[in-house]
Amino acid sequence: MGLDFKAPAKLALALLLVFGLSGCQALSGSDARPEIMGTGDLGLIVERATGSVLVINTSRHEVVGRVEGLGDLSHASVVYSRDARYGYVFGRDGGLTKVDLLSQSIVDRVIQSGNSIGGAISQDGRYVAVSNYEPGGVKVFDSQTLELVADVPATYTSGDGESGQSKTVGLVDAPGNLFVFSLFEAGEIWTLDMSDESADISRFEAGESPYDALITPDGRYYIAGLFGEDGLSLLDLWNPEQGVTEILPDYGKGEQKLPVYKMPHLEGWAIADGQAFVPAVGHHQVLMADMKDWSLTDRIPVQGQPVFVMASPDNRQIWVSFAHPDNDVVQVIDSQTREIVRTLEPGEAVLHMEFTPRGEEVWISARDSNQVTIYNTRTLEPVATVSAEKPSGIFFTSRAHALGL
């Protein structure tokens, strides 16, 4: 009588089916693998009062997760790695936190100063730089490990011969692996070359007390706003040997200024159709300057002191938010007619606006309403809201592929 191989084979097949089915059931239950997704339509919303950030999906208008333990986020900003997976969060307490958007977790965190005001990531994505108030200066870190690479204390000598360490503001990345920033007390603009290990610094005299700055989308012009005088300081990074030029020097001279409740943010400057739309400090105006010669071409009356003046990605609209006490509205300006086409009410204490990459929607945070309202930029009607705890900054991963953001 020969051996019967059929019975063992049937048993093995039965066991395989049982374990296979049980495995399928496990994947479909609570222990299922996390959803696979790209990062292109993700972003972070800062919850300033709770030291947390929301990971959001812009296509779905929904919260994917919350990451806690990021310290003081009362004045926080975010930049992204080249692959848009990691967000680097700059906190007011000097914290630099690397957040994984896919796992919704903290990868690493360092406290690099006593008080910081923002940062930037280099053109090649290798370095993250942080701008500091206390003790001042700029520190540069390896984006992979958060190890310190360069320490730039921003020392200067005052008019009476005393040395000091300046607050640094307006830190941006620029082509050629440059970082550019302004020194508040020193009244200077510096460039830091991170294209090699030398970390060379170039210094330029600027106006009195630069408080914030931006770089134009093509990476050519670095423009610093001045707290100590009317006008702006411009550095042409294509021709830095020409030094700093003063532009719009007389836009406020001889006029009655209002108390300044909140300094404008220059990062979101609107540049459209060859014109720069600029928030006027201490005035209920948006200024227009011709980018060919930076001459003042128009003043657009608005309902309050502008904080953010931002162009939609197609440059057809200029969106304006305001300082207290007029900070419950946003006004939309047509960039061609220069007329206000709509006044919106997204909620109490509007703090930030962010356009989706192709501009079909804009997300607006309202801190005291604990919500973010999403508007269709064509109809100017709200399409959704997202709940958040005291939301402030909104940062989409499309920033990973833009200069100066």
Short mmCIF file of C-alpha atoms in Angstrom, two decimals, residues 20-298:
data_model
loop_
_atom_site.label_atom_id
_atom_site.label_comp_id
_atom_site.label_asym_id
_atom_site.label_seq_id
_atom_site.Cartn_x
_atom_site.Cartn_y
_atom_site.Cartn_z
CA GLY A 20 -5.02 34.13 5.15
CA LEU A 21 -8.61 35.08 5.90
CA SER A 22 -7.79 36.03 9.48
CA GLY A 23 -4.97 38.24 8.17
CA CYS A 24 -7.35 40.00 5.78
CA GLN A 25 -9.79 40.60 8.63
CA ALA A 26 -7.01 42.09 10.77
CA LEU A 27 -6.07 44.55 8.04
CA SER A 28 -9.65 45.68 7.66
CA GLY A 29 -10.11 46.19 11.40
CA SER A 30 -8.63 48.56 13.97
CA ASP A 31 -5.09 47.25 13.36
CA ALA A 32 -5.16 48.15 9.66
CA ARG A 33 -2.10 49.71 8.14
CA PRO A 34 -2.12 53.54 7.99
CA GLU A 35 -3.51 54.99 4.80
CA ILE A 36 -0.84 55.52 2.16
CA MET A 37 -0.81 59.12 0.99
CA GLY A 38 1.48 61.67 -0.61
CA THR A 39 2.38 64.94 1.06
CA GLY A 40 1.50 67.28 -1.80
CA ASP A 41 -1.89 68.26 -0.40
CA LEU A 42 -0.90 68.31 3.27
CA GLY A 43 0.00 71.20 5.53
CA LEU A 44 0.34 72.40 9.11
CA ILE A 45 -1.84 74.79 11.09
CA VAL A 46 -0.27 76.30 14.20
CA GLU A 47 -2.38 76.16 17.37
CA ARG A 48 -0.62 78.99 19.16
CA ALA A 49 -2.09 78.62 22.66
CA THR A 50 -1.56 74.87 23.07
CA GLY A 51 1.92 74.36 21.59
CA SER A 52 0.54 72.04 18.93
CA VAL A 53 0.11 71.83 15.16
CA LEU A 54 -2.64 70.25 13.11
CA VAL A 55 -1.71 68.13 10.11
CA ILE A 56 -4.37 68.88 7.51
CA ASN A 57 -5.37 67.56 4.10
CA THR A 58 -6.21 70.48 1.81
CA SER A 59 -8.11 68.41 -0.75
CA ARG A 60 -10.41 66.86 1.84
CA HIS A 61 -10.72 69.92 4.09
CA GLU A 62 -9.99 67.74 7.09
CA VAL A 63 -7.59 67.25 9.99
CA VAL A 64 -5.32 64.21 9.62
CA GLY A 65 -3.75 64.43 13.07
CA ARG A 66 -2.38 66.66 15.82
CA VAL A 67 1.24 66.92 17.00
CA GLU A 68 1.75 68.26 20.54
CA GLY A 69 4.72 69.32 22.64
CA LEU A 70 6.16 72.06 20.41
CA GLY A 71 6.57 74.70 23.12
CA ASP A 72 5.70 78.38 22.75
CA LEU A 73 4.06 78.90 19.35
CA SER A 74 2.80 82.44 19.99
CA HIS A 75 4.83 83.57 16.98
CA ALA A 76 5.61 80.46 14.96
CA SER A 77 6.43 79.67 11.34
CA VAL A 78 7.17 76.55 9.28
CA VAL A 79 9.39 75.54 6.36
CA TYR A 80 9.50 72.15 4.62
CA SER A 81 12.05 69.61 3.46
CA ARG A 82 12.53 69.13 -0.28
CA ASP A 83 10.40 65.97 -0.28
CA ALA A 84 7.68 67.83 1.68
CA ARG A 85 7.55 65.10 4.30
CA TYR A 86 9.09 67.06 7.18
CA GLY A 87 8.05 70.42 8.55
CA TYR A 88 10.51 72.50 10.58
CA VAL A 89 8.60 74.52 13.16
CA PHE A 90 10.22 77.66 14.61
CA GLY A 91 8.82 78.57 18.02
CA ARG A 92 9.06 81.80 20.00
CA ASP A 93 10.86 79.99 22.84
CA GLY A 94 13.87 79.24 20.61
CA GLY A 95 12.63 75.75 19.80
CA LEU A 96 13.33 74.17 16.42
CA THR A 97 11.15 71.09 15.93
CA LYS A 98 11.24 68.62 13.05
CA VAL A 99 7.77 67.14 12.45
CA ASP A 100 6.95 64.09 10.30
CA LEU A 101 3.68 64.83 8.49
CA LEU A 102 3.06 61.19 7.56
CA SER A 103 3.45 59.74 11.05
CA GLN A 104 2.19 62.93 12.73
CA SER A 105 5.05 62.86 15.21
CA ILE A 106 8.10 64.81 16.39
CA VAL A 107 11.31 63.50 14.83
CA ASP A 108 13.68 65.79 16.75
CA ARG A 109 13.61 69.03 18.74
CA VAL A 110 16.32 71.44 19.94
CA ILE A 111 16.14 74.62 22.00
CA GLN A 112 18.69 76.75 20.18
CA SER A 113 18.13 80.18 21.76
CA GLY A 114 16.07 82.08 24.28
CA ASN A 115 13.76 83.83 21.82
CA SER A 116 13.50 83.26 18.08
CA ILE A 117 11.40 84.80 15.33
CA GLY A 118 11.42 82.43 12.34
CA GLY A 119 13.67 80.63 9.93
CA ALA A 120 14.42 79.37 6.44
CA ILE A 121 15.66 76.28 4.61
CA SER A 122 18.48 76.45 2.08
CA GLN A 123 17.95 76.11 -1.67
CA ASP A 124 19.41 72.59 -1.68
CA GLY A 125 17.50 71.57 1.45
CA ARG A 126 20.65 70.72 3.44
CA TYR A 127 20.45 73.49 6.03
CA VAL A 128 17.84 75.04 8.28
CA ALA A 129 18.60 78.52 9.64
CA VAL A 130 16.93 80.19 12.63
CA SER A 131 16.65 83.92 13.27
CA ASN A 132 17.03 84.93 16.91
CA TYR A 133 16.02 87.84 19.13
CA GLU A 134 17.74 86.57 22.28
CA PRO A 135 20.71 86.49 22.30
CA GLY A 136 20.50 87.58 18.67
CA GLY A 137 22.17 86.27 15.54
CA VAL A 138 21.44 83.32 13.27
CA LYS A 139 22.16 79.63 13.80
CA VAL A 140 22.30 77.07 10.98
CA PHE A 141 21.51 73.38 11.46
CA ASP A 142 21.82 70.20 9.42
CA SER A 143 18.28 69.48 8.18
CA GLN A 144 18.68 65.73 8.67
CA THR A 145 20.12 65.63 12.18
CA LEU A 146 19.49 69.14 13.57
CA GLU A 147 23.18 69.32 14.48
CA LEU A 148 24.61 72.85 14.64
CA VAL A 149 26.58 73.73 11.49
CA ALA A 150 27.19 77.50 11.82
CA ASP A 151 26.72 80.14 14.50
CA VAL A 152 26.51 83.76 13.33
CA PRO A 153 26.19 86.03 16.40
CA ALA A 154 25.38 89.22 14.41
CA THR A 155 27.69 91.45 16.40
CA TYR A 156 28.02 95.13 15.54
CA THR A 157 29.48 98.38 16.86
CA SER A 158 27.10 101.20 17.73
CA GLY A 159 27.65 104.87 16.95
CA ASP A 160 29.19 105.47 20.39
CA GLY A 161 31.69 102.66 19.91
CA GLU A 162 30.01 100.01 22.02
CA SER A 163 29.68 96.48 20.67
CA GLY A 164 26.47 94.51 20.82
CA GLN A 165 24.62 91.52 19.43
CA SER A 166 21.69 92.43 17.20
CA LYS A 167 18.25 90.94 16.89
CA THR A 168 17.91 89.36 13.45
CA VAL A 169 14.74 89.58 11.38
CA GLY A 170 13.55 88.93 7.85
CA LEU A 171 15.55 85.71 7.38
CA VAL A 172 14.99 84.16 3.93
CA ASP A 173 16.68 81.70 1.60
CA ALA A 174 18.05 82.89 -1.73
CA PRO A 175 19.56 81.30 -4.86
CA GLY A 176 23.12 80.06 -4.54
CA ASN A 177 22.46 78.56 -1.11
CA LEU A 178 22.41 82.01 0.47
CA PHE A 179 20.61 83.08 3.60
CA VAL A 180 19.75 86.79 3.81
CA PHE A 181 18.64 88.60 6.96
CA SER A 182 18.47 92.03 8.60
CA LEU A 183 19.93 93.31 11.87
CA PHE A 184 17.41 95.42 13.79
CA GLU A 185 19.73 97.40 16.07
CA ALA A 186 22.62 97.57 13.60
CA GLY A 187 20.55 98.78 10.65
CA GLU A 188 22.27 96.32 8.32
CA ILE A 189 21.50 93.53 5.86
CA TRP A 190 23.75 90.45 5.82
CA THR A 191 24.11 87.55 3.42
CA LEU A 192 25.40 84.17 4.61
CA ASP A 193 26.87 81.95 1.89
CA MET A 194 26.30 78.25 2.67
CA SER A 195 27.42 76.97 -0.74
CA ASP A 196 30.59 75.60 0.89
CA GLU A 197 32.05 75.17 4.37
CA SER A 198 33.41 78.72 4.53
CA ALA A 199 30.02 80.26 5.48
CA ASP A 200 31.12 83.67 4.19
CA ILE A 201 29.27 86.77 5.38
CA SER A 202 28.72 89.99 3.45
CA ARG A 203 27.42 93.12 5.19
CA PHE A 204 25.44 96.04 3.77
CA GLU A 205 24.33 99.29 5.38
CA ALA A 206 20.53 99.56 5.46
CA GLY A 207 18.04 102.03 6.88
CA GLU A 208 17.08 102.56 10.50
CA SER A 209 15.71 99.57 12.43
CA PRO A 210 14.65 97.01 9.80
CA TYR A 211 11.76 95.02 11.30
CA ASP A 212 10.90 92.46 8.60
CA ALA A 213 11.77 91.62 5.01
CA LEU A 214 10.93 89.55 1.96
CA ILE A 215 12.56 88.27 -1.18
CA THR A 216 10.84 88.59 -4.57
CA PRO A 217 9.66 85.29 -6.12
CA ASP A 218 12.55 85.24 -8.61
CA GLY A 219 15.06 85.54 -5.77
CA ARG A 220 16.55 88.80 -7.03
CA TYR A 221 15.44 91.56 -4.68
CA TYR A 222 15.61 91.47 -0.88
CA ILE A 223 13.46 94.23 0.60
CA ALA A 224 13.46 95.22 4.28
CA GLY A 225 10.79 97.33 5.97
CA LEU A 226 12.07 100.05 8.28
CA PHE A 227 10.62 100.80 11.70
CA GLY A 228 12.76 103.88 12.32
CA GLU A 229 11.91 105.77 9.13
CA ASP A 230 9.57 105.89 6.18
CA GLY A 231 10.64 103.88 3.19
CA LEU A 232 12.19 100.50 2.49
CA SER A 233 15.70 99.16 1.90
CA LEU A 234 16.35 97.12 -1.25
CA LEU A 235 19.34 94.87 -1.98
CA ASP A 236 19.74 93.59 -5.54
CA LEU A 237 21.21 90.11 -5.05
CA TRP A 238 22.17 89.95 -8.73
CA ASN A 239 24.29 93.08 -8.25
CA PRO A 240 25.14 93.22 -4.54
CA GLU A 241 28.19 95.40 -5.17
CA GLN A 242 25.77 98.29 -5.75
CA GLY A 243 24.80 98.16 -2.09
CA VAL A 244 21.42 98.93 -0.56
CA THR A 245 19.02 101.32 -2.28
CA GLU A 246 16.24 103.22 -0.53
CA ILE A 247 12.85 102.86 -2.21
CA LEU A 248 9.50 104.55 -1.54
CA PRO A 249 11.30 107.05 0.71
CA ASP A 250 8.51 109.59 1.11
CA TYR A 251 5.28 107.65 1.21
CA GLY A 252 4.50 108.77 4.77
CA LYS A 253 6.36 112.06 5.05
CA GLY A 254 4.30 114.95 6.36
CA GLU A 255 1.17 112.89 6.88
CA GLN A 256 -0.66 112.23 10.11
CA LYS A 257 0.11 108.65 11.13
CA LEU A 258 -2.16 106.48 13.20
CA PRO A 259 -0.97 104.43 16.20
CA VAL A 260 0.60 101.21 14.91
CA TYR A 261 -1.17 98.28 16.59
CA LYS A 262 0.67 95.53 14.71
CA MET A 263 3.59 95.74 12.33
CA PRO A 264 2.85 94.49 8.80
CA HIS A 265 4.28 91.17 7.66
CA LEU A 266 6.29 91.59 4.49
CA GLU A 267 6.61 87.88 3.62
CA GLY A 268 3.21 87.87 1.98
CA TRP A 269 3.77 90.91 -0.23
CA ALA A 270 1.69 90.85 -3.36
CA ILE A 271 3.55 91.17 -6.64
CA ALA A 272 1.24 91.25 -9.66
CA ASP A 273 1.36 92.65 -13.20
CA GLY A 274 4.69 94.38 -12.64
CA GLN A 275 3.46 96.09 -9.48
CA ALA A 276 4.27 95.47 -5.83
CA PHE A 277 1.37 95.89 -3.38
CA VAL A 278 2.79 97.04 -0.05
CA PRO A 279 1.17 97.45 3.40
CA ALA A 280 1.57 101.04 4.56
CA VAL A 281 2.79 101.31 8.15
CA GLY A 282 0.48 103.47 10.23
CA HIS A 283 -1.97 104.14 7.38
CA HIS A 284 -5.23 102.66 6.10
CA GLN A 285 -3.67 102.09 2.72
CA VAL A 286 -2.14 99.53 0.42
CA LEU A 287 0.64 101.13 -1.63
CA MET A 288 1.52 100.24 -5.20
CA ALA A 289 5.06 100.48 -6.56
CA ASP A 290 6.29 100.02 -10.13
CA MET A 291 8.90 97.26 -9.97
CA LYS A 292 10.86 98.81 -12.87
CA ASP A 293 12.02 101.74 -10.78
CA TRP A 294 10.19 101.17 -7.44
CA SER A 295 8.35 104.47 -7.71
CA LEU A 296 5.03 104.93 -5.93
CA THR A 297 2.19 104.57 -8.44
CA ASP A 298 -0.98 104.43 -6.34
#
